[in-house]
Amino acid sequence: MSVPSSSAAPSLVVGFDLDMTLIDSRPGIAEVLEVLAAELGVVLPVAEMTARLGPPLDLMLEPHLPAEAIGPAVDRFRALYPERAVRSVPSLPGAAAALAAVRAHAGRVVVVTGKHTPNARLHVEHLALDVDVVEGRVWGVGKADVLRREGASIYVGDHVHDVEGALAAGATSVSVLSGGATREELLAAGTHVVLDDLDQFAPWLEEHLLEQRTAALEADLRERGSLLVAYSGGADSALLLAAATRVLGPERVVAATGYSHALPQVERDPARTFAEALGVRVLTPPTHEMEREGYRANAGDRCFFCKAELLDTLVPLAAEHGLAHVATGTNADDVVAGFRPGIRAAAERGALTPLADAGLTKAQVRELSRRWALPTWDKPAAACLSSRVAYGIEVTPHRLARVERAEGAVRELLAGAGVAVRDLRVRDLGGGPGEERARVEVDAALLRGPLGEGRALVDELCAAVRRTGFATAELSRRGFRSGSMNELLDEPERWR
């Protein structure tokens, strides 16, 4: 099997203009121009000058002052600006939401503006705009150097010269109609997108990133030729399998699900049914995690040994079937989650991570799956059974079977009571002989409803768990939390 590409999806960097894109600087600039005109003894058409902000101040003053007076006038304007023009300037509607939309994708925000840099920073600080970099005194195509340096793939502005800067940088140009330029002018300048205001930016960004990352995923898969997908039946690996089938064709894709004590029985048939519906071959090789001491010991790196066993099984299987690569359903959120020793094991064995490399987050995996009408689009997370056993307690087939029986009993009880549960975990907390404890986690919403209105159903639930072999059982009042067992580790950083 060939070595996978080490390139990860580029981080998101979005550039924004400042005046009339993020802030309505007209009142402040107008006030300073009035004071400057009075000091210089000239008449400046302030309303006209502030109607279409964007050009640098010296260009704005050029028609109204002698050439030798422009430099001193600019210096005086900048000196007056902090006291006269900052407090009166508001952010434009949607500005905070637009910046938050970038942050939601772990992105960076760069303000690139023609304004004097110290004054631009005063506005950012006064309005508490969530910005990483402020670069001023750049105009038109000159903005391209900053955008390229910062790695910005999108630039948002209100002026035709903002469009020039974005295009020169090779960035997607997004224009807003808040600065006086018309839609026709901006389109004629070559902008890619025109928005009425920044309130439309967040939904546009979501759609743009999904389209961009989907295209990147398909391009990556197209280059691979053939693929064996480590397929668990969950939303991530199901999307990867569907995408690979679309791009490569079912004859060049195989789904492989490792069968072991850790895979719940209830997951097996639905996973196979989905894969077969795509027309791909389904392989179910046995895996033998229990034979790995590190897996049984169940320290913080248990997932490393589990994934190592899986990939040590699948890599030769892919070669046997003439498939060029093995890929996992790791998504972009998994990579930055901070506690994924299994990702390291897979990487060491050359596994591809196409979803993560394309930058697809869990939310985007679900949205794309929904659009493709995949039944897994809203499937709850279904971690392996060993994730239910508290770290430091030996993983055994007996413990895994007991957890599976307990979860089945709880689901059956709640269904009989007319309670629909989405996320459910029975956590094995260990204990001496005859003292083994279980903690039940269910959707938090149920704790405010049927499981919070009285003790009768909770008592029945705990009794059902005890009948499967636990000495004691309790219902967590914090509800289901993915990865909650990680909180019990003494030194979580050791395993990251």
Short mmCIF file of C-alpha atoms in Angstrom, two decimals:
data_model
loop_
_atom_site.label_atom_id
_atom_site.label_comp_id
_atom_site.label_asym_id
_atom_site.label_seq_id
_atom_site.Cartn_x
_atom_site.Cartn_y
_atom_site.Cartn_z
CA MET A 1 0.00 0.00 0.00
CA SER A 2 1.39 3.42 -0.92
CA VAL A 3 2.18 6.08 1.66
CA PRO A 4 -0.67 8.59 2.02
CA SER A 5 -0.35 12.28 1.47
CA SER A 6 0.58 14.14 4.62
CA SER A 7 -1.23 17.30 3.56
CA ALA A 8 -4.04 18.38 5.84
CA ALA A 9 -6.88 20.70 4.97
CA PRO A 10 -5.69 24.32 5.06
CA SER A 11 -6.94 26.31 8.02
CA LEU A 12 -9.62 28.89 7.30
CA VAL A 13 -8.44 32.51 7.15
CA VAL A 14 -10.92 35.24 6.21
CA GLY A 15 -9.96 38.84 5.53
CA PHE A 16 -12.31 41.76 6.12
CA ASP A 17 -12.15 45.39 5.09
CA LEU A 18 -12.96 47.76 7.95
CA ASP A 19 -14.68 51.00 6.86
CA MET A 20 -18.25 50.33 5.73
CA THR A 21 -17.66 46.57 5.85
CA LEU A 22 -17.34 45.93 9.59
CA ILE A 23 -17.94 49.45 10.92
CA ASP A 24 -19.98 52.48 9.88
CA SER A 25 -17.16 54.99 10.13
CA ARG A 26 -18.99 57.80 8.38
CA PRO A 27 -19.99 59.77 11.52
CA GLY A 28 -16.47 59.76 12.93
CA ILE A 29 -14.73 60.58 9.66
CA ALA A 30 -17.24 63.36 8.98
CA GLU A 31 -16.59 64.95 12.36
CA VAL A 32 -12.82 64.88 11.91
CA LEU A 33 -13.10 66.32 8.39
CA GLU A 34 -15.23 69.18 9.69
CA VAL A 35 -12.68 70.01 12.38
CA LEU A 36 -9.82 69.72 9.86
CA ALA A 37 -11.60 72.00 7.38
CA ALA A 38 -12.15 74.63 10.06
CA GLU A 39 -8.49 74.50 11.11
CA LEU A 40 -7.29 74.80 7.51
CA GLY A 41 -9.81 77.48 6.60
CA VAL A 42 -11.17 75.51 3.64
CA VAL A 43 -14.52 74.09 2.67
CA LEU A 44 -14.61 70.33 2.27
CA PRO A 45 -17.65 68.53 0.78
CA VAL A 46 -17.86 66.23 3.78
CA ALA A 47 -21.14 64.52 2.84
CA GLU A 48 -19.81 63.73 -0.62
CA MET A 49 -16.44 62.53 0.72
CA THR A 50 -18.03 60.15 3.20
CA ALA A 51 -20.70 58.81 0.86
CA ARG A 52 -18.37 56.19 -0.66
CA LEU A 53 -15.53 55.51 1.73
CA GLY A 54 -12.66 53.31 0.69
CA PRO A 55 -9.85 55.27 -0.95
CA PRO A 56 -6.94 56.41 1.26
CA LEU A 57 -7.26 59.81 2.89
CA ASP A 58 -4.66 61.50 0.68
CA LEU A 59 -6.67 60.57 -2.40
CA MET A 60 -9.84 61.89 -0.77
CA LEU A 61 -8.15 65.24 -0.01
CA GLU A 62 -6.33 65.56 -3.34
CA PRO A 63 -9.11 67.44 -5.22
CA HIS A 64 -9.52 69.96 -2.40
CA LEU A 65 -6.02 70.89 -1.19
CA PRO A 66 -2.75 71.92 -2.79
CA ALA A 67 -0.31 69.06 -3.17
CA GLU A 68 2.07 70.42 -0.57
CA ALA A 69 -0.74 70.67 2.01
CA ILE A 70 -1.98 67.08 1.71
CA GLY A 71 0.75 65.40 3.77
CA PRO A 72 0.40 67.74 6.78
CA ALA A 73 -3.40 67.54 6.51
CA VAL A 74 -3.27 63.74 6.62
CA ASP A 75 -1.02 63.86 9.68
CA ARG A 76 -3.38 66.27 11.42
CA PHE A 77 -6.42 64.15 10.54
CA ARG A 78 -4.79 61.10 12.09
CA ALA A 79 -3.88 63.06 15.22
CA LEU A 80 -7.47 64.27 15.64
CA TYR A 81 -8.98 60.87 14.87
CA PRO A 82 -8.59 58.99 18.19
CA GLU A 83 -10.51 61.56 20.23
CA ARG A 84 -13.06 62.55 17.61
CA ALA A 85 -13.89 59.45 15.55
CA VAL A 86 -13.77 56.27 17.61
CA ARG A 87 -16.49 56.46 20.24
CA SER A 88 -19.19 57.57 17.78
CA VAL A 89 -18.61 54.77 15.26
CA PRO A 90 -20.76 51.61 15.53
CA SER A 91 -20.19 48.20 14.03
CA LEU A 92 -22.44 47.38 11.11
CA PRO A 93 -25.34 44.92 11.52
CA GLY A 94 -24.11 41.36 11.22
CA ALA A 95 -20.44 42.16 11.86
CA ALA A 96 -20.16 40.22 15.11
CA ALA A 97 -22.09 37.28 13.64
CA ALA A 98 -19.82 37.23 10.58
CA LEU A 99 -16.69 37.06 12.73
CA ALA A 100 -18.31 34.40 14.91
CA ALA A 101 -19.06 32.33 11.81
CA VAL A 102 -15.35 32.25 11.01
CA ARG A 103 -14.51 31.30 14.59
CA ALA A 104 -17.07 28.50 14.47
CA HIS A 105 -14.82 26.85 11.90
CA ALA A 106 -11.70 27.47 13.99
CA GLY A 107 -10.74 30.19 11.51
CA ARG A 108 -8.62 33.31 11.80
CA VAL A 109 -9.82 36.84 11.08
CA VAL A 110 -7.58 39.41 9.39
CA VAL A 111 -8.62 43.03 8.94
CA VAL A 112 -6.94 44.61 5.91
CA THR A 113 -7.81 48.28 5.50
CA GLY A 114 -6.68 51.55 3.98
CA LYS A 115 -7.10 53.22 7.38
CA HIS A 116 -4.09 54.27 9.46
CA THR A 117 -3.21 51.11 11.38
CA PRO A 118 -3.25 52.55 14.95
CA ASN A 119 -6.66 54.12 14.33
CA ALA A 120 -7.99 50.92 12.82
CA ARG A 121 -6.89 49.07 15.94
CA LEU A 122 -8.68 51.61 18.12
CA HIS A 123 -11.95 50.79 16.38
CA VAL A 124 -11.38 47.06 16.73
CA GLU A 125 -10.58 47.39 20.42
CA HIS A 126 -13.41 49.85 21.17
CA LEU A 127 -16.01 47.61 19.54
CA ALA A 128 -14.41 44.40 20.88
CA LEU A 129 -14.29 42.90 17.40
CA ASP A 130 -12.90 39.37 17.50
CA VAL A 131 -9.92 39.89 15.19
CA ASP A 132 -6.47 38.32 15.03
CA VAL A 133 -4.57 40.73 12.79
CA VAL A 134 -5.09 44.38 11.81
CA GLU A 135 -3.10 45.64 8.83
CA GLY A 136 -3.68 49.21 7.70
CA ARG A 137 -2.55 51.68 5.05
CA VAL A 138 -3.01 49.22 2.19
CA TRP A 139 -5.30 49.87 -0.73
CA GLY A 140 -6.63 48.08 -3.80
CA VAL A 141 -4.29 45.44 -5.19
CA GLY A 142 -1.86 46.32 -2.40
CA LYS A 143 -4.10 44.35 -0.06
CA ALA A 144 -3.16 41.19 -1.93
CA ASP A 145 0.28 41.02 -0.33
CA VAL A 146 -1.22 40.96 3.15
CA LEU A 147 -3.92 38.49 2.21
CA ARG A 148 -1.37 36.11 0.68
CA ARG A 149 0.97 36.48 3.64
CA GLU A 150 -1.81 35.61 6.08
CA GLY A 151 -3.13 32.77 3.91
CA ALA A 152 -6.59 34.29 3.46
CA SER A 153 -8.82 32.37 1.08
CA ILE A 154 -11.74 34.82 1.36
CA TYR A 155 -11.78 38.63 1.46
CA VAL A 156 -14.90 40.58 2.38
CA GLY A 157 -15.25 44.22 1.37
CA ASP A 158 -17.66 46.86 0.17
CA HIS A 159 -15.66 48.63 -2.54
CA VAL A 160 -14.60 47.74 -6.08
CA HIS A 161 -10.99 48.17 -4.97
CA ASP A 162 -11.56 45.52 -2.28
CA VAL A 163 -12.54 43.23 -5.13
CA GLU A 164 -9.26 44.05 -6.86
CA GLY A 165 -7.29 43.11 -3.75
CA ALA A 166 -9.13 39.81 -3.33
CA LEU A 167 -8.71 38.80 -6.95
CA ALA A 168 -5.02 39.74 -6.97
CA ALA A 169 -4.53 37.50 -3.93
CA GLY A 170 -6.38 34.60 -5.56
CA ALA A 171 -9.00 34.77 -2.81
CA THR A 172 -12.77 34.48 -3.10
CA SER A 173 -14.13 38.01 -3.27
CA VAL A 174 -17.25 38.60 -1.15
CA SER A 175 -18.86 42.03 -1.45
CA VAL A 176 -21.45 43.65 0.79
CA LEU A 177 -23.74 46.50 -0.30
CA SER A 178 -23.09 48.59 2.79
CA GLY A 179 -20.56 51.03 1.36
CA GLY A 180 -22.28 52.73 -1.54
CA ALA A 181 -20.98 50.60 -4.42
CA THR A 182 -23.79 49.07 -6.43
CA ARG A 183 -24.30 45.40 -7.14
CA GLU A 184 -23.64 46.08 -10.83
CA GLU A 185 -20.35 47.88 -10.10
CA LEU A 186 -19.11 45.11 -7.84
CA LEU A 187 -20.02 42.38 -10.30
CA ALA A 188 -18.37 44.31 -13.11
CA ALA A 189 -15.21 44.47 -10.97
CA GLY A 190 -15.23 40.67 -10.82
CA THR A 191 -16.49 39.88 -7.35
CA HIS A 192 -17.61 36.30 -6.84
CA VAL A 193 -20.44 37.01 -4.39
CA VAL A 194 -22.60 40.02 -3.54
CA LEU A 195 -24.44 40.04 -0.21
CA ASP A 196 -26.99 42.63 0.89
CA ASP A 197 -25.28 42.85 4.28
CA LEU A 198 -23.15 40.87 6.71
CA ASP A 199 -26.20 39.12 8.15
CA GLN A 200 -26.03 36.96 5.01
CA PHE A 201 -22.36 36.08 5.49
CA ALA A 202 -22.68 33.19 7.97
CA PRO A 203 -25.11 31.11 5.86
CA TRP A 204 -23.05 31.90 2.75
CA LEU A 205 -19.86 30.76 4.49
CA GLU A 206 -21.48 27.49 5.61
CA GLU A 207 -22.57 26.69 2.07
CA HIS A 208 -19.26 27.80 0.55
CA LEU A 209 -17.18 25.65 2.88
CA LEU A 210 -19.40 22.62 2.42
CA GLU A 211 -19.19 22.89 -1.36
CA GLN A 212 -15.44 23.54 -1.27
CA ARG A 213 -14.70 20.67 1.09
CA THR A 214 -16.96 18.25 -0.72
CA ALA A 215 -15.12 19.04 -3.94
CA ALA A 216 -11.78 18.54 -2.17
CA LEU A 217 -12.95 15.15 -0.84
CA GLU A 218 -14.05 14.00 -4.27
CA ALA A 219 -10.83 15.20 -5.90
CA ASP A 220 -8.76 13.37 -3.28
CA LEU A 221 -10.69 10.13 -3.72
CA ARG A 222 -10.48 10.37 -7.50
CA GLU A 223 -6.68 10.32 -7.27
CA ARG A 224 -6.64 7.19 -5.09
CA GLY A 225 -7.81 4.73 -7.73
CA SER A 226 -9.21 2.16 -5.31
CA LEU A 227 -9.98 2.08 -1.63
CA LEU A 228 -10.76 -0.16 1.31
CA VAL A 229 -12.85 1.80 3.83
CA ALA A 230 -12.55 0.93 7.51
CA TYR A 231 -16.29 0.95 7.91
CA SER A 232 -17.98 0.96 11.30
CA GLY A 233 -21.48 1.83 10.11
CA GLY A 234 -21.36 5.26 11.75
CA ALA A 235 -22.08 8.56 10.03
CA ASP A 236 -18.44 9.34 9.19
CA SER A 237 -17.37 6.07 7.62
CA ALA A 238 -20.75 5.74 5.89
CA LEU A 239 -20.28 9.10 4.18
CA LEU A 240 -16.73 8.17 3.20
CA LEU A 241 -17.96 4.89 1.75
CA ALA A 242 -20.73 6.63 -0.18
CA ALA A 243 -18.36 9.31 -1.50
CA ALA A 244 -15.77 6.75 -2.59
CA THR A 245 -18.47 4.73 -4.35
CA ARG A 246 -19.73 7.82 -6.18
CA VAL A 247 -16.26 8.83 -7.34
CA LEU A 248 -14.52 5.50 -7.94
CA GLY A 249 -17.44 3.19 -8.64
CA PRO A 250 -18.51 0.26 -6.43
CA GLU A 251 -16.16 -2.17 -8.17
CA ARG A 252 -13.12 -0.27 -6.83
CA VAL A 253 -14.34 0.17 -3.27
CA VAL A 254 -14.62 -2.34 -0.43
CA ALA A 255 -16.18 -1.87 3.00
CA ALA A 256 -14.41 -3.72 5.80
CA THR A 257 -15.90 -4.01 9.27
CA GLY A 258 -13.82 -5.62 11.97
CA TYR A 259 -15.92 -8.06 13.98
CA SER A 260 -14.97 -8.46 17.62
CA HIS A 261 -16.45 -8.43 21.11
CA ALA A 262 -16.29 -4.61 21.04
CA LEU A 263 -18.72 -4.20 18.13
CA PRO A 264 -22.33 -4.27 19.34
CA GLN A 265 -24.46 -6.94 17.69
CA VAL A 266 -27.19 -4.40 16.96
CA GLU A 267 -24.78 -2.39 14.78
CA ARG A 268 -23.80 -5.23 12.47
CA ASP A 269 -26.82 -5.89 10.27
CA PRO A 270 -27.67 -2.19 9.61
CA ALA A 271 -24.06 -1.51 8.65
CA ARG A 272 -23.98 -4.41 6.21
CA THR A 273 -27.35 -3.45 4.72
CA PHE A 274 -26.22 0.11 4.04
CA ALA A 275 -22.94 -0.95 2.42
CA GLU A 276 -24.59 -3.58 0.27
CA ALA A 277 -27.17 -1.03 -0.88
CA LEU A 278 -24.27 0.97 -2.32
CA GLY A 279 -23.24 -2.08 -4.34
CA VAL A 280 -19.85 -2.53 -2.67
CA ARG A 281 -18.34 -5.72 -1.35
CA VAL A 282 -18.51 -6.10 2.42
CA LEU A 283 -15.75 -7.88 4.33
CA THR A 284 -16.08 -8.74 8.01
CA PRO A 285 -12.67 -9.94 9.16
CA PRO A 286 -12.33 -10.89 12.82
CA THR A 287 -10.10 -8.66 14.90
CA HIS A 288 -8.40 -9.77 18.08
CA GLU A 289 -8.00 -6.74 20.31
CA MET A 290 -8.28 -8.95 23.38
CA GLU A 291 -4.98 -10.55 22.50
CA ARG A 292 -3.22 -7.18 22.87
CA GLU A 293 -2.10 -6.55 26.41
CA GLY A 294 -2.35 -2.77 26.01
CA TYR A 295 -5.98 -3.06 24.97
CA ARG A 296 -6.96 -5.30 27.89
CA ALA A 297 -5.06 -3.12 30.36
CA ASN A 298 -7.36 -0.25 29.36
CA ALA A 299 -5.07 2.67 30.13
CA GLY A 300 -5.57 6.03 28.43
CA ASP A 301 -4.08 4.67 25.20
CA ARG A 302 -6.48 1.73 24.81
CA CYS A 303 -7.78 3.12 21.51
CA PHE A 304 -4.25 3.00 20.11
CA PHE A 305 -4.15 -0.78 20.47
CA CYS A 306 -7.67 -1.19 19.14
CA LYS A 307 -6.96 0.83 16.01
CA ALA A 308 -3.58 -0.83 15.57
CA GLU A 309 -5.27 -4.23 15.57
CA LEU A 310 -7.85 -3.05 13.05
CA LEU A 311 -5.30 -1.56 10.64
CA ASP A 312 -2.92 -4.49 11.02
CA THR A 313 -5.84 -6.60 9.82
CA LEU A 314 -7.09 -4.32 7.05
CA VAL A 315 -3.81 -3.30 5.41
CA PRO A 316 -2.90 -6.84 4.26
CA LEU A 317 -6.56 -7.44 3.41
CA ALA A 318 -6.50 -4.42 1.07
CA ALA A 319 -3.36 -5.76 -0.62
CA GLU A 320 -4.98 -9.18 -0.97
CA HIS A 321 -7.93 -7.63 -2.81
CA GLY A 322 -5.77 -5.40 -5.00
CA LEU A 323 -6.84 -2.14 -3.34
CA ALA A 324 -4.37 0.75 -3.28
CA HIS A 325 -5.29 2.33 0.05
CA VAL A 326 -7.03 1.91 3.40
CA ALA A 327 -9.00 4.90 4.69
CA THR A 328 -10.73 5.68 7.97
CA GLY A 329 -13.69 7.97 8.65
CA THR A 330 -11.71 10.37 10.84
CA ASN A 331 -13.18 13.86 10.42
CA ALA A 332 -11.67 17.31 10.93
CA ASP A 333 -13.14 17.66 14.44
CA ASP A 334 -11.55 14.38 15.50
CA VAL A 335 -8.11 15.65 14.54
CA VAL A 336 -8.34 18.66 16.86
CA ALA A 337 -10.28 16.95 19.66
CA GLY A 338 -7.06 16.35 21.57
CA PHE A 339 -7.78 12.82 22.80
CA ARG A 340 -7.53 10.44 19.87
CA PRO A 341 -4.70 7.91 20.36
CA GLY A 342 -6.37 5.73 17.72
CA ILE A 343 -5.70 8.36 15.06
CA ARG A 344 -1.99 8.06 15.75
CA ALA A 345 -2.09 4.27 15.39
CA ALA A 346 -3.87 4.54 12.04
CA ALA A 347 -1.47 7.20 10.77
CA GLU A 348 1.53 5.08 11.70
CA ARG A 349 0.09 2.32 9.53
CA GLY A 350 -0.44 4.54 6.50
CA ALA A 351 -4.21 4.92 6.67
CA LEU A 352 -5.76 7.79 4.75
CA THR A 353 -8.15 10.25 6.39
CA PRO A 354 -9.98 11.81 3.40
CA LEU A 355 -12.73 13.53 5.42
CA ALA A 356 -10.24 15.23 7.73
CA ASP A 357 -7.91 16.12 4.87
CA ALA A 358 -10.80 17.84 3.10
CA GLY A 359 -11.62 19.74 6.30
CA LEU A 360 -15.07 18.21 6.75
CA THR A 361 -16.36 18.63 10.30
CA LYS A 362 -18.85 16.35 12.02
CA ALA A 363 -21.67 18.82 11.35
CA GLN A 364 -20.71 18.96 7.67
CA VAL A 365 -20.55 15.17 7.49
CA ARG A 366 -24.12 15.03 8.75
CA GLU A 367 -25.32 17.81 6.45
CA LEU A 368 -23.73 16.28 3.37
CA SER A 369 -25.14 12.87 4.35
CA ARG A 370 -28.59 14.45 4.67
CA ARG A 371 -28.31 15.98 1.21
CA TRP A 372 -27.25 12.65 -0.22
CA ALA A 373 -30.21 10.98 1.55
CA LEU A 374 -27.98 8.64 3.53
CA PRO A 375 -29.88 7.01 6.41
CA THR A 376 -26.90 7.58 8.69
CA TRP A 377 -27.10 11.39 8.51
CA ASP A 378 -28.60 11.71 11.99
CA LYS A 379 -27.39 8.44 13.46
CA PRO A 380 -26.21 8.89 17.06
CA ALA A 381 -22.53 8.40 17.81
CA ALA A 382 -21.85 4.72 18.47
CA ALA A 383 -18.44 4.25 20.08
CA CYS A 384 -17.18 0.72 20.66
CA LEU A 385 -18.32 -1.12 23.78
CA SER A 386 -14.89 -0.91 25.39
CA SER A 387 -15.32 2.87 25.63
CA ARG A 388 -17.92 2.18 28.33
CA VAL A 389 -15.38 0.59 30.67
CA ALA A 390 -13.61 2.97 33.05
CA TYR A 391 -9.88 3.31 32.40
CA GLY A 392 -7.75 1.08 34.58
CA ILE A 393 -10.34 -1.69 34.66
CA GLU A 394 -9.43 -4.66 32.49
CA VAL A 395 -11.48 -5.02 29.33
CA THR A 396 -12.90 -8.53 29.04
CA PRO A 397 -15.52 -10.16 26.82
CA HIS A 398 -17.67 -10.60 29.93
CA ARG A 399 -17.65 -6.88 30.72
CA LEU A 400 -18.44 -5.89 27.14
CA ALA A 401 -21.31 -8.38 26.88
CA ARG A 402 -22.73 -7.15 30.18
CA VAL A 403 -22.64 -3.53 29.03
CA GLU A 404 -24.39 -4.45 25.80
CA ARG A 405 -27.09 -6.38 27.70
CA ALA A 406 -27.56 -3.44 30.06
CA GLU A 407 -27.97 -0.93 27.26
CA GLY A 408 -30.42 -3.22 25.52
CA ALA A 409 -32.43 -3.57 28.72
CA VAL A 410 -32.59 0.20 29.22
CA ARG A 411 -33.68 0.82 25.63
CA GLU A 412 -36.38 -1.83 25.91
CA LEU A 413 -37.65 -0.40 29.20
CA LEU A 414 -37.79 3.17 27.91
CA ALA A 415 -39.46 2.12 24.67
CA GLY A 416 -42.09 0.29 26.69
CA ALA A 417 -42.68 3.49 28.66
CA GLY A 418 -43.05 5.49 25.46
CA VAL A 419 -39.75 7.31 25.96
CA ALA A 420 -37.57 7.76 22.88
CA VAL A 421 -33.88 7.85 23.67
CA ARG A 422 -31.22 8.91 21.18
CA ASP A 423 -27.90 8.73 23.03
CA LEU A 424 -27.46 6.06 25.69
CA ARG A 425 -24.42 4.71 27.50
CA VAL A 426 -24.08 2.30 30.39
CA ARG A 427 -20.68 3.00 31.95
CA ASP A 428 -18.90 0.18 33.79
CA LEU A 429 -17.22 1.89 36.75
CA GLY A 430 -15.77 -1.29 38.23
CA GLY A 431 -15.67 -2.33 41.87
CA GLY A 432 -14.79 -5.47 43.79
CA PRO A 433 -16.66 -8.77 43.44
CA GLY A 434 -20.32 -8.15 44.17
CA GLU A 435 -19.75 -4.39 44.20
CA GLU A 436 -19.51 -3.56 40.51
CA ARG A 437 -21.13 -0.24 39.68
CA ALA A 438 -22.83 1.10 36.57
CA ARG A 439 -23.66 4.66 35.58
CA VAL A 440 -26.37 5.25 32.99
CA GLU A 441 -26.18 8.30 30.73
CA VAL A 442 -29.12 9.34 28.55
CA ASP A 443 -30.08 12.43 26.58
CA ALA A 444 -30.02 15.44 28.90
CA ALA A 445 -33.47 16.48 27.66
CA LEU A 446 -34.96 13.31 29.19
CA LEU A 447 -33.70 14.39 32.62
CA ARG A 448 -35.88 17.46 32.33
CA GLY A 449 -38.81 15.33 31.19
CA PRO A 450 -39.87 11.75 31.85
CA LEU A 451 -36.75 10.85 33.88
CA GLY A 452 -36.92 14.00 35.95
CA GLU A 453 -40.58 13.98 36.91
CA GLY A 454 -40.50 11.14 39.40
CA ARG A 455 -38.47 8.28 40.77
CA ALA A 456 -40.56 5.35 39.57
CA LEU A 457 -39.17 5.13 36.04
CA VAL A 458 -35.61 5.87 37.24
CA ASP A 459 -35.89 3.09 39.81
CA GLU A 460 -37.11 0.68 37.13
CA LEU A 461 -34.25 1.70 34.87
CA CYS A 462 -31.61 1.09 37.53
CA ALA A 463 -33.21 -2.23 38.44
CA ALA A 464 -33.07 -3.32 34.79
CA VAL A 465 -29.34 -2.58 34.72
CA ARG A 466 -28.74 -4.49 37.95
CA ARG A 467 -30.48 -7.54 36.52
CA THR A 468 -27.79 -7.73 33.81
CA GLY A 469 -25.09 -8.33 36.43
CA PHE A 470 -24.18 -5.03 38.05
CA ALA A 471 -24.43 -4.73 41.84
CA THR A 472 -25.46 -1.08 41.77
CA ALA A 473 -26.65 1.35 39.11
CA GLU A 474 -27.34 5.06 39.05
CA LEU A 475 -28.65 7.52 36.51
CA SER A 476 -26.24 10.36 35.77
CA ARG A 477 -27.90 13.72 36.35
CA ARG A 478 -25.50 15.32 33.85
CA GLY A 479 -26.86 13.29 30.95
CA PHE A 480 -25.00 11.75 28.05
CA ARG A 481 -21.55 13.22 27.41
CA SER A 482 -19.35 11.83 24.69
CA GLY A 483 -15.93 11.00 26.11
CA SER A 484 -17.05 11.37 29.72
CA MET A 485 -14.78 8.50 30.77
CA ASN A 486 -11.78 10.59 29.72
CA GLU A 487 -12.58 12.94 32.60
CA LEU A 488 -11.68 10.17 35.06
CA LEU A 489 -8.08 9.93 33.87
CA ASP A 490 -5.52 11.24 36.36
CA GLU A 491 -3.21 12.57 33.65
CA PRO A 492 -5.26 13.07 30.46
CA GLU A 493 -2.48 15.10 28.80
CA ARG A 494 -0.22 12.05 28.97
CA TRP A 495 -2.35 10.24 26.39
CA ARG A 496 -2.95 13.05 23.91
#
